[in-house]
Tab-separated table of C-alpha atoms and ligand atoms in Angstrom:
chain	number	residue	atom	x	y	z
A	1	UNK	CA	9.674	-8.936	-22.211
A	2	UNK	CA	11.336	-5.608	-22.104
A	3	UNK	CA	11.650	-2.278	-20.329
A	4	UNK	CA	9.904	0.605	-22.095
A	5	UNK	CA	11.347	4.090	-21.762
A	6	UNK	CA	9.851	7.355	-22.916
A	7	UNK	CA	12.128	10.384	-22.959
A	8	UNK	CA	10.524	13.829	-23.200
A	9	UNK	CA	7.935	12.543	-25.630
A	10	UNK	CA	5.680	15.214	-27.114
A	11	UNK	CA	2.917	14.786	-29.663
A	12	UNK	CA	1.272	17.725	-31.347
A	13	UNK	CA	-1.707	17.625	-33.674
A	14	UNK	CA	-1.311	21.009	-35.348
A	15	UNK	CA	-1.696	23.518	-32.479
A	16	UNK	CA	-2.966	20.958	-29.997
A	17	UNK	CA	-0.398	19.429	-27.651
A	18	UNK	CA	-1.851	15.964	-26.949
A	19	UNK	CA	1.180	14.683	-25.005
A	20	UNK	CA	3.567	17.134	-23.430
A	21	UNK	CA	7.158	16.146	-22.562
A	22	UNK	CA	6.351	12.748	-21.118
A	23	UNK	CA	9.283	10.981	-19.446
A	24	UNK	CA	8.524	7.571	-18.025
A	25	UNK	CA	10.086	4.138	-17.527
A	26	UNK	CA	7.907	1.041	-17.533
A	27	UNK	CA	9.851	-1.734	-15.852
A	28	UNK	CA	10.340	-5.131	-17.418
A	29	UNK	CA	7.294	-7.248	-16.523
A	30	UNK	CA	5.433	-4.375	-14.896
A	31	UNK	CA	1.693	-3.675	-15.168
A	32	UNK	CA	1.545	0.087	-15.607
A	33	UNK	CA	-1.753	1.930	-15.840
A	34	UNK	CA	-2.185	5.269	-17.597
A	35	UNK	CA	-5.064	6.998	-15.840
A	36	UNK	CA	-6.682	10.326	-16.556
A	37	UNK	CA	-9.798	12.084	-17.815
A	38	UNK	CA	-10.981	11.948	-21.395
A	39	UNK	CA	-8.648	13.768	-23.779
A	40	UNK	CA	-5.631	13.836	-21.445
A	41	UNK	CA	-3.398	12.013	-23.938
A	42	UNK	CA	-3.505	8.378	-22.746
A	43	UNK	CA	-4.418	6.813	-26.069
A	44	UNK	CA	-1.972	8.992	-27.969
A	45	UNK	CA	0.787	7.839	-25.585
A	46	UNK	CA	-0.168	4.215	-26.132
A	47	UNK	CA	-0.290	4.696	-29.909
A	48	UNK	CA	3.214	6.173	-29.891
A	49	UNK	CA	4.494	3.194	-27.887
A	50	UNK	CA	2.832	0.896	-30.429
A	51	UNK	CA	4.227	2.766	-33.445
A	52	UNK	CA	0.808	3.743	-34.793
A	53	UNK	CA	1.701	7.363	-34.079
A	54	UNK	CA	5.099	9.071	-34.283
A	55	UNK	CA	6.198	11.569	-31.617
A	56	UNK	CA	6.697	15.178	-32.668
A	57	UNK	CA	9.770	15.151	-30.435
A	58	UNK	CA	11.381	12.870	-27.874
A	59	UNK	CA	12.448	9.233	-27.971
A	60	UNK	CA	10.982	5.846	-27.141
A	61	UNK	CA	13.178	2.877	-26.198
A	62	UNK	CA	12.426	-0.815	-25.804
A	63	UNK	CA	15.372	-1.998	-23.710
A	64	UNK	CA	18.401	-0.479	-25.438
A	65	UNK	CA	16.771	-0.151	-28.857
A	66	UNK	CA	15.450	3.171	-30.033
A	67	UNK	CA	12.052	2.307	-31.531
A	68	UNK	CA	10.795	5.887	-31.972
A	69	UNK	CA	10.381	5.512	-35.741
A	70	UNK	CA	10.011	1.730	-35.983
A	71	UNK	CA	6.730	0.546	-37.562
A	72	UNK	CA	4.374	-1.474	-35.298
A	73	UNK	CA	5.110	-4.789	-37.030
A	74	UNK	CA	8.792	-4.565	-36.047
A	75	UNK	CA	8.156	-3.929	-32.347
A	76	UNK	CA	6.846	-7.277	-31.071
A	77	UNK	CA	3.911	-5.632	-29.348
A	78	UNK	CA	0.266	-6.655	-29.122
A	79	UNK	CA	-2.713	-4.420	-28.607
A	80	UNK	CA	-6.167	-4.967	-27.154
A	81	UNK	CA	-8.748	-2.258	-27.753
A	82	UNK	CA	-12.101	-1.300	-26.306
A	83	UNK	CA	-13.836	-2.493	-29.455
A	84	UNK	CA	-12.929	-6.155	-29.524
A	85	UNK	CA	-11.726	-5.988	-33.120
A	86	UNK	CA	-12.065	-9.708	-33.685
A	87	UNK	CA	-12.643	-10.610	-37.323
A	88	UNK	CA	-16.264	-11.657	-37.865
A	89	UNK	CA	-15.544	-13.934	-40.850
A	90	UNK	CA	-12.996	-16.021	-38.934
A	91	UNK	CA	-13.626	-18.644	-36.262
A	92	UNK	CA	-12.208	-18.112	-32.791
A	93	UNK	CA	-9.365	-20.486	-33.707
A	94	UNK	CA	-8.564	-18.562	-36.872
A	95	UNK	CA	-8.720	-15.248	-35.044
A	96	UNK	CA	-6.212	-16.370	-32.441
A	97	UNK	CA	-3.998	-18.076	-35.020
A	98	UNK	CA	-3.944	-15.060	-37.338
A	99	UNK	CA	-0.911	-13.173	-35.921
A	100	UNK	CA	1.060	-16.434	-35.898
A	101	UNK	CA	0.197	-17.070	-39.559
A	102	UNK	CA	1.311	-13.556	-40.454
A	103	UNK	CA	4.619	-14.316	-38.754
A	104	UNK	CA	4.779	-17.616	-40.677
A	105	UNK	CA	4.932	-19.949	-37.696
A	106	UNK	CA	4.873	-23.673	-38.601
A	107	UNK	CA	1.416	-25.285	-38.477
A	108	UNK	CA	2.053	-27.504	-35.444
A	109	UNK	CA	3.423	-24.595	-33.425
A	110	UNK	CA	0.383	-22.538	-34.343
A	111	UNK	CA	-1.834	-25.334	-33.042
A	112	UNK	CA	0.102	-25.616	-29.802
A	113	UNK	CA	0.122	-21.916	-29.162
A	114	UNK	CA	-3.569	-21.390	-29.938
A	115	UNK	CA	-4.366	-24.253	-27.560
A	116	UNK	CA	-2.184	-22.705	-24.870
A	117	UNK	CA	-3.733	-19.220	-25.225
A	118	UNK	CA	-7.287	-20.591	-25.400
A	119	UNK	CA	-6.748	-22.594	-22.214
A	120	UNK	CA	-5.343	-19.569	-20.396
A	121	UNK	CA	-8.394	-17.513	-21.374
A	122	UNK	CA	-10.788	-20.429	-20.755
A	123	UNK	CA	-12.211	-20.386	-24.256
A	124	UNK	CA	-11.061	-23.830	-25.442
A	125	UNK	CA	-14.691	-24.888	-26.019
A	126	UNK	CA	-15.345	-21.918	-28.285
A	127	UNK	CA	-12.606	-22.399	-30.874
A	128	UNK	CA	-14.981	-23.442	-33.666
A	129	UNK	CA	-17.468	-20.637	-33.155
A	130	UNK	CA	-17.702	-17.366	-35.025
A	131	UNK	CA	-17.590	-14.041	-33.104
A	132	UNK	CA	-21.306	-13.460	-33.771
A	133	UNK	CA	-21.971	-16.565	-31.652
A	134	UNK	CA	-20.093	-15.141	-28.647
A	135	UNK	CA	-20.974	-12.787	-25.805
A	136	UNK	CA	-19.088	-9.495	-25.404
A	137	UNK	CA	-16.997	-10.957	-22.607
A	138	UNK	CA	-16.090	-14.016	-24.679
A	139	UNK	CA	-15.142	-11.835	-27.639
A	140	UNK	CA	-12.844	-9.819	-25.442
A	141	UNK	CA	-11.229	-13.046	-24.224
A	142	UNK	CA	-10.580	-13.948	-27.865
A	143	UNK	CA	-8.996	-10.537	-28.426
A	144	UNK	CA	-6.758	-11.047	-25.383
A	145	UNK	CA	-5.841	-14.596	-26.457
A	146	UNK	CA	-4.907	-13.269	-29.911
A	147	UNK	CA	-2.770	-10.589	-28.248
A	148	UNK	CA	-0.771	-12.939	-26.031
A	149	UNK	CA	-0.402	-15.845	-28.476
A	150	UNK	CA	2.693	-14.286	-30.049
A	151	UNK	CA	4.216	-13.769	-26.582
A	152	UNK	CA	4.757	-10.061	-27.164
A	153	UNK	CA	7.493	-8.045	-25.489
A	154	UNK	CA	4.920	-5.414	-24.625
A	155	UNK	CA	1.169	-5.753	-24.239
A	156	UNK	CA	-0.805	-2.564	-24.800
A	157	UNK	CA	-4.427	-2.333	-23.706
A	158	UNK	CA	-6.728	0.604	-24.334
A	159	UNK	CA	-9.845	0.520	-22.134
A	160	UNK	CA	-10.302	-3.194	-22.895
A	161	UNK	CA	-13.099	-3.666	-20.384
A	162	UNK	CA	-15.234	-0.609	-20.955
A	163	UNK	CA	-17.702	-2.330	-23.299
A	164	UNK	CA	-18.500	-5.038	-20.750
A	165	UNK	CA	-21.277	-4.843	-18.205
A	166	UNK	CA	-20.313	-3.945	-14.641
A	167	UNK	CA	-20.262	-7.481	-13.236
A	168	UNK	CA	-18.219	-8.914	-16.088
A	169	UNK	CA	-15.832	-5.996	-15.876
A	170	UNK	CA	-15.048	-6.759	-12.252
A	171	UNK	CA	-14.456	-10.422	-13.100
A	172	UNK	CA	-12.279	-9.706	-16.154
A	173	UNK	CA	-10.307	-7.151	-14.153
A	174	UNK	CA	-9.133	-9.856	-11.782
A	175	UNK	CA	-8.553	-12.346	-14.598
A	176	UNK	CA	-6.458	-9.981	-16.698
A	177	UNK	CA	-4.387	-9.103	-13.669
A	178	UNK	CA	-3.814	-12.779	-12.836
A	179	UNK	CA	-2.929	-13.520	-16.455
A	180	UNK	CA	-0.418	-10.694	-16.592
A	181	UNK	CA	1.165	-11.802	-13.315
A	182	UNK	CA	1.519	-15.295	-14.751
A	183	UNK	CA	2.949	-14.178	-18.110
A	184	UNK	CA	5.065	-11.352	-16.653
A	185	UNK	CA	4.649	-9.418	-19.879
A	186	UNK	CA	5.363	-5.693	-19.679
A	187	UNK	CA	1.871	-4.227	-19.865
A	188	UNK	CA	0.649	-0.688	-20.402
A	189	UNK	CA	-3.041	-0.292	-19.741
A	190	UNK	CA	-5.108	2.787	-20.479
A	191	UNK	CA	-8.212	3.585	-18.477
A	192	UNK	CA	-10.172	6.517	-17.116
A	193	UNK	CA	-11.623	4.237	-14.428
A	194	UNK	CA	-9.799	4.842	-11.172
A	195	UNK	CA	-10.992	1.597	-9.600
A	196	UNK	CA	-9.520	-0.371	-12.499
A	197	UNK	CA	-6.269	1.542	-12.117
A	198	UNK	CA	-6.105	1.027	-8.358
A	199	UNK	CA	-6.850	-2.696	-8.497
A	200	UNK	CA	-4.779	-3.659	-11.531
A	201	UNK	CA	-1.686	-1.483	-11.683
A	202	UNK	CA	1.678	-2.228	-10.090
A	203	UNK	CA	2.076	1.496	-10.606
A	204	UNK	CA	-0.262	4.110	-11.973
A	205	UNK	CA	0.492	7.226	-13.955
A	206	UNK	CA	-2.014	10.038	-13.516
A	207	UNK	CA	-2.141	12.317	-16.558
A	208	UNK	CA	-3.972	15.536	-17.281
A	209	UNK	CA	-3.785	17.797	-20.324
A	210	UNK	CA	-0.960	15.783	-21.873
A	211	UNK	CA	1.222	15.907	-18.790
A	212	UNK	CA	2.297	13.331	-16.262
A	213	UNK	CA	1.155	14.543	-12.854
A	214	UNK	CA	2.139	11.663	-10.606
A	215	UNK	CA	3.437	8.125	-10.888
A	216	UNK	CA	3.663	5.490	-8.173
A	217	UNK	CA	2.087	2.398	-6.638
A	218	UNK	CA	-1.689	2.896	-6.346
A	219	UNK	CA	-1.724	3.135	-2.556
A	220	UNK	CA	1.014	5.787	-2.544
A	221	UNK	CA	-0.819	7.881	-5.089
A	222	UNK	CA	-4.047	7.463	-3.134
A	223	UNK	CA	-2.572	8.317	0.258
A	224	UNK	CA	-0.036	10.925	-0.892
A	225	UNK	CA	-1.454	12.734	-3.918
A	226	UNK	CA	0.938	15.465	-5.038
A	227	UNK	CA	-1.725	17.861	-6.302
A	228	UNK	CA	-5.342	18.842	-5.963
A	229	UNK	CA	-6.107	17.242	-9.331
A	230	UNK	CA	-4.727	13.815	-8.376
A	231	UNK	CA	-6.322	14.033	-4.930
A	232	UNK	CA	-9.796	14.593	-6.330
A	233	UNK	CA	-9.461	12.337	-9.381
A	234	UNK	CA	-8.754	9.237	-7.297
A	235	UNK	CA	-11.139	8.086	-4.590
A	236	UNK	CA	-14.874	7.642	-4.349
A	237	UNK	CA	-16.582	9.480	-2.766
A	238	UNK	CA	-13.942	12.019	-3.602
A	239	UNK	CA	-11.723	13.779	-1.108
A	240	UNK	CA	-13.391	16.672	0.731
A	241	UNK	CA	-11.713	19.927	-0.316
A	242	UNK	CA	-12.356	22.759	2.109
A	243	UNK	CA	-11.395	26.442	1.929
A	244	UNK	CA	-9.297	27.207	4.976
A	245	UNK	CA	-6.314	29.139	6.269
A	246	UNK	CA	-3.367	28.457	8.543
A	247	UNK	CA	-3.327	30.570	11.678
A	248	UNK	CA	-0.991	30.807	14.629
A	249	UNK	CA	-2.049	31.212	18.230
A	250	UNK	CA	-0.075	31.163	21.461
A	251	UNK	CA	-0.416	27.424	21.815
A	252	UNK	CA	0.352	26.419	18.249
A	253	UNK	CA	-0.885	26.229	14.666
A	254	UNK	CA	-4.487	25.881	13.560
A	255	UNK	CA	-6.384	25.329	10.377
A	256	UNK	CA	-9.452	27.532	10.344
A	257	UNK	CA	-12.345	27.484	7.959
A	258	UNK	CA	-16.045	28.207	7.938
A	259	UNK	CA	-17.491	26.611	11.072
A	260	UNK	CA	-14.371	24.826	12.296
A	261	UNK	CA	-10.990	25.239	13.909
A	262	UNK	CA	-8.560	22.344	13.809
A	263	UNK	CA	-5.669	22.357	16.235
A	264	UNK	CA	-2.553	20.967	14.583
A	265	UNK	CA	0.176	19.094	16.402
A	266	UNK	CA	3.621	20.734	16.586
A	267	UNK	CA	5.162	18.511	13.930
A	268	UNK	CA	3.229	20.448	11.272
A	269	UNK	CA	5.055	23.667	12.137
A	270	UNK	CA	8.116	23.196	9.894
A	271	UNK	CA	6.040	22.093	6.926
A	272	UNK	CA	3.616	24.990	7.220
A	273	UNK	CA	6.014	27.765	8.267
A	274	UNK	CA	5.576	29.657	4.959
A	275	UNK	CA	1.814	29.339	5.009
A	276	UNK	CA	1.007	30.951	8.357
A	277	UNK	CA	-1.677	33.585	7.767
A	278	UNK	CA	-2.372	32.284	4.261
A	279	UNK	CA	-5.311	30.636	2.583
A	280	UNK	CA	-4.928	26.985	1.630
A	281	UNK	CA	-7.138	24.088	0.608
A	282	UNK	CA	-7.641	21.455	3.261
A	283	UNK	CA	-8.217	17.944	1.901
A	284	UNK	CA	-9.636	15.070	3.948
A	285	UNK	CA	-10.800	11.752	2.543
A	286	UNK	CA	-14.253	10.666	3.787
A	287	UNK	CA	-12.823	7.539	5.438
A	288	UNK	CA	-10.270	9.546	7.413
A	289	UNK	CA	-12.977	10.981	9.632
A	290	UNK	CA	-15.530	9.434	11.890
A	291	UNK	CA	-18.400	10.396	14.153
A	292	UNK	CA	-17.610	10.207	17.855
A	293	UNK	CA	-19.707	7.666	19.693
A	294	UNK	CA	-20.591	5.851	16.449
A	295	UNK	CA	-17.296	4.440	15.318
A	296	UNK	CA	-13.567	4.840	15.955
A	297	UNK	CA	-10.715	5.532	13.585
A	298	UNK	CA	-8.201	2.720	13.522
A	299	UNK	CA	-4.402	3.060	13.597
A	300	UNK	CA	-4.548	6.778	14.265
A	301	UNK	CA	-1.732	8.568	16.091
A	302	UNK	CA	-3.032	12.119	16.020
A	303	UNK	CA	-6.581	13.294	15.758
A	304	UNK	CA	-8.601	16.470	16.180
A	305	UNK	CA	-12.265	17.188	16.615
A	306	UNK	CA	-14.743	19.471	14.880
A	307	UNK	CA	-18.502	19.828	15.173
A	308	UNK	CA	-21.152	19.415	12.535
A	309	UNK	CA	-24.786	18.818	11.753
A	310	UNK	CA	-26.093	15.772	9.881
A	311	UNK	CA	-27.459	17.069	6.560
A	312	UNK	CA	-28.102	13.872	4.627
A	313	UNK	CA	-27.343	10.175	4.999
A	314	UNK	CA	-26.508	7.818	2.117
A	315	UNK	CA	-26.766	4.156	3.075
A	316	UNK	CA	-24.640	2.135	0.639
A	317	UNK	CA	-25.061	-1.195	2.391
A	318	UNK	CA	-21.427	-1.824	3.261
A	319	UNK	CA	-20.818	1.810	4.202
A	320	UNK	CA	-22.741	4.905	5.180
A	321	UNK	CA	-21.850	8.333	3.821
A	322	UNK	CA	-22.822	11.085	6.247
A	323	UNK	CA	-23.121	14.488	4.569
A	324	UNK	CA	-22.342	16.889	7.360
A	325	UNK	CA	-22.823	20.611	7.516
A	326	UNK	CA	-19.853	22.364	9.067
A	327	UNK	CA	-20.294	26.135	8.710
A	328	UNK	CA	-20.754	26.730	4.971
A	329	UNK	CA	-19.177	23.409	4.064
A	330	UNK	CA	-20.768	20.071	3.337
A	331	UNK	CA	-18.284	17.411	4.395
A	332	UNK	CA	-18.714	13.744	3.551
A	333	UNK	CA	-17.754	11.163	6.153
A	334	UNK	CA	-17.596	7.486	5.290
A	335	UNK	CA	-18.330	5.033	8.071
A	336	UNK	CA	-18.301	1.245	7.684
A	337	UNK	CA	-21.654	-0.482	8.119
A	338	UNK	CA	-25.138	0.900	8.534
A	339	UNK	CA	-25.253	4.115	10.575
A	340	UNK	CA	-28.789	5.521	10.754
A	341	UNK	CA	-28.023	8.982	12.136
A	342	UNK	CA	-31.017	11.332	12.240
A	343	UNK	CA	-30.901	14.390	9.985
A	344	UNK	CA	-30.263	17.556	11.969
A	345	UNK	CA	-28.353	15.731	14.722
A	346	UNK	CA	-25.331	17.556	16.163
A	347	UNK	CA	-22.244	15.380	15.852
A	348	UNK	CA	-18.622	15.502	16.841
A	349	UNK	CA	-16.314	14.599	13.987
A	350	UNK	CA	-12.961	13.042	14.678
A	351	UNK	CA	-10.357	13.845	12.008
A	352	UNK	CA	-7.276	11.696	11.424
A	353	UNK	CA	-4.465	14.264	11.336
A	354	UNK	CA	-2.012	11.781	9.821
A	355	UNK	CA	-4.145	11.838	6.729
A	356	UNK	CA	-5.012	15.467	6.199
A	357	UNK	CA	-3.776	17.096	2.994
A	358	UNK	CA	-2.960	20.729	2.547
A	359	UNK	CA	-2.699	22.264	-0.921
A	360	UNK	CA	-1.257	25.569	-2.052
A	361	UNK	CA	-4.069	27.819	-3.287
A	362	UNK	CA	-2.201	29.098	-6.341
A	363	UNK	CA	-0.166	26.122	-7.566
A	364	UNK	CA	-2.647	23.529	-6.255
A	365	UNK	CA	0.388	21.403	-5.323
A	366	UNK	CA	0.368	19.408	-2.104
A	367	UNK	CA	2.226	20.975	0.819
A	368	UNK	CA	1.364	18.004	3.035
B	1	LIG	P1	-10.122	9.207	-24.097
B	1	LIG	O1	-10.127	8.642	-22.709
B	1	LIG	O2	-11.315	10.064	-24.385
B	1	LIG	O3	-9.814	8.208	-25.152
B	1	LIG	P2	-7.354	10.082	-24.100
B	1	LIG	O4	-6.808	10.483	-22.782
B	1	LIG	O5	-6.992	8.746	-24.601
B	1	LIG	O6	-8.919	10.307	-24.122
B	1	LIG	P3	-6.248	11.053	-26.575
B	1	LIG	O7	-7.130	10.209	-27.419
B	1	LIG	O8	-4.831	10.661	-26.458
B	1	LIG	O9	-6.870	11.208	-25.116
B	1	LIG	O10	-6.362	12.532	-27.111
B	1	LIG	C1	-5.576	13.613	-26.582
B	1	LIG	C2	-5.932	14.874	-27.327
B	1	LIG	O11	-5.450	14.784	-28.675
B	1	LIG	C3	-7.432	15.139	-27.446
B	1	LIG	O12	-7.653	16.501	-27.335
B	1	LIG	C4	-7.767	14.623	-28.833
B	1	LIG	O13	-8.884	15.320	-29.358
B	1	LIG	C5	-6.503	14.939	-29.599
B	1	LIG	N1	-6.252	13.998	-30.716
B	1	LIG	C6	-6.069	12.660	-30.613
B	1	LIG	N2	-5.839	12.107	-31.830
B	1	LIG	C7	-5.881	13.120	-32.729
B	1	LIG	C8	-5.734	13.209	-34.172
B	1	LIG	N3	-5.451	12.127	-34.886
B	1	LIG	N4	-5.845	14.427	-34.724
B	1	LIG	C9	-6.104	15.533	-33.992
B	1	LIG	N5	-6.258	15.530	-32.648
B	1	LIG	C10	-6.147	14.347	-32.011
C-alpha cells in the first residue's frame, strides 16, 4: 500500500491535450474515484499511473519513488478493466494464479493465495470452470480476484462494472467497496457514473476536458460544488439552474428572475457585494425545495417562498418530481413519497436558502 502523487501531469496526443496539468495526491489506503464525462481524460490518467502511458510532462510518485518512467511490471499495481479480460483458455484457478506464476511464487503459496482471493470474492466453487461457463458478474469477480491476489500497492479500476446489468452493478458496487475497505489497498477507480462515484469513493475527483475541477468527499462535492459544471454533473434529477440577477432594495438583497423574487437574508450581503445589479445563475437542487402544505423541509434555518404552477408530475415510487412553471422557468422539485398534485394547481414553493448556489455568469464558478 502506498500514497500516489501526481505533479502537474500532462498528456498530449499530438495536438490534443488529454490530461492537462493534473496535480493530485491519493492517500495511502484511500478509495479515490475519477469522475467525468466521456473523453475528459480519466482513462489516460489511470494508464499513466499504471505505466501503460508516459506523461508528456510532470511526475508521478508512489510514496517517495518517482515512477514516471517505470514500466507497469515494476510498479506492483493491478488493473481491472470494463472488459473482464480473463483468459478463455484457462480455468478460473489458472486465471487467478497467473500473476503469481509470472512472479515465480512457490506452488504452495500460489495455492494459498488463490484460495484466499477466491473466498473473498465468493467464487471458491468456480475454480475448475472456464470463463465461458461463467456469467458476466462471475467473470468480473475472477478479474478482481486476479487483481488482488498479488496484494498490489495500488489497485486501478477502469469502469469495472459497466458491462453488468443494473441489479448486479448495484450489488458489486457494495461488494467492491467492502473488499477495498477490508484490504485497505490504495484504489483509483474510473467511472462516468455519478452514483457509483458518490457511493464508493472516499473522495471523488471531477474532471472535464483534461482538467481537475474539484476534489473532495462525495457529500462535500455534492453540497458545495465549485462550478456550474460540477453542480450539474452530479445529482439526479440535476440541479435547477435559473437565470437571475442580484438586486438591492431598501430592506435588503434579492434574487430576481422570471416569475420570482427571492428575499435573501442579510448574511448574503458580504458574499454578494460585487454582484449587486448583475446577472448570475441561481442553482437549487430539487430536494432543497418543497411545496407548502404538502411537505416540510427538514433542518432548515433560512427559507424563502416563491409561487409556481404545477406543469407535470413524475411519480417515481419513492419520490415525486414536480415540474413547476415559475415565469419562463421550469423548476423541478423533489418530494419524498407519492404526491399526486393536479396539473395547473397554484403552489407555494419553499426554498432552503442554506442550500442555494449562485454562479458567476462569465466564469461559471460558484460564488456561494
Ligand atoms: P471514456 O469515459 O470515454 O473512456 P475518458 O475520460 O477515459 O473517456 P480518455 O480515454 O482518457 O477519456 O481520453 C481523453 C482524450 O484523449 C479523448 O479525447 C481521447 O480521444 C484522447 N485519446 C486517448 N487515447 C488516445 C490515443 N492513444 N491517441 C490519441 N488520442 C487519444
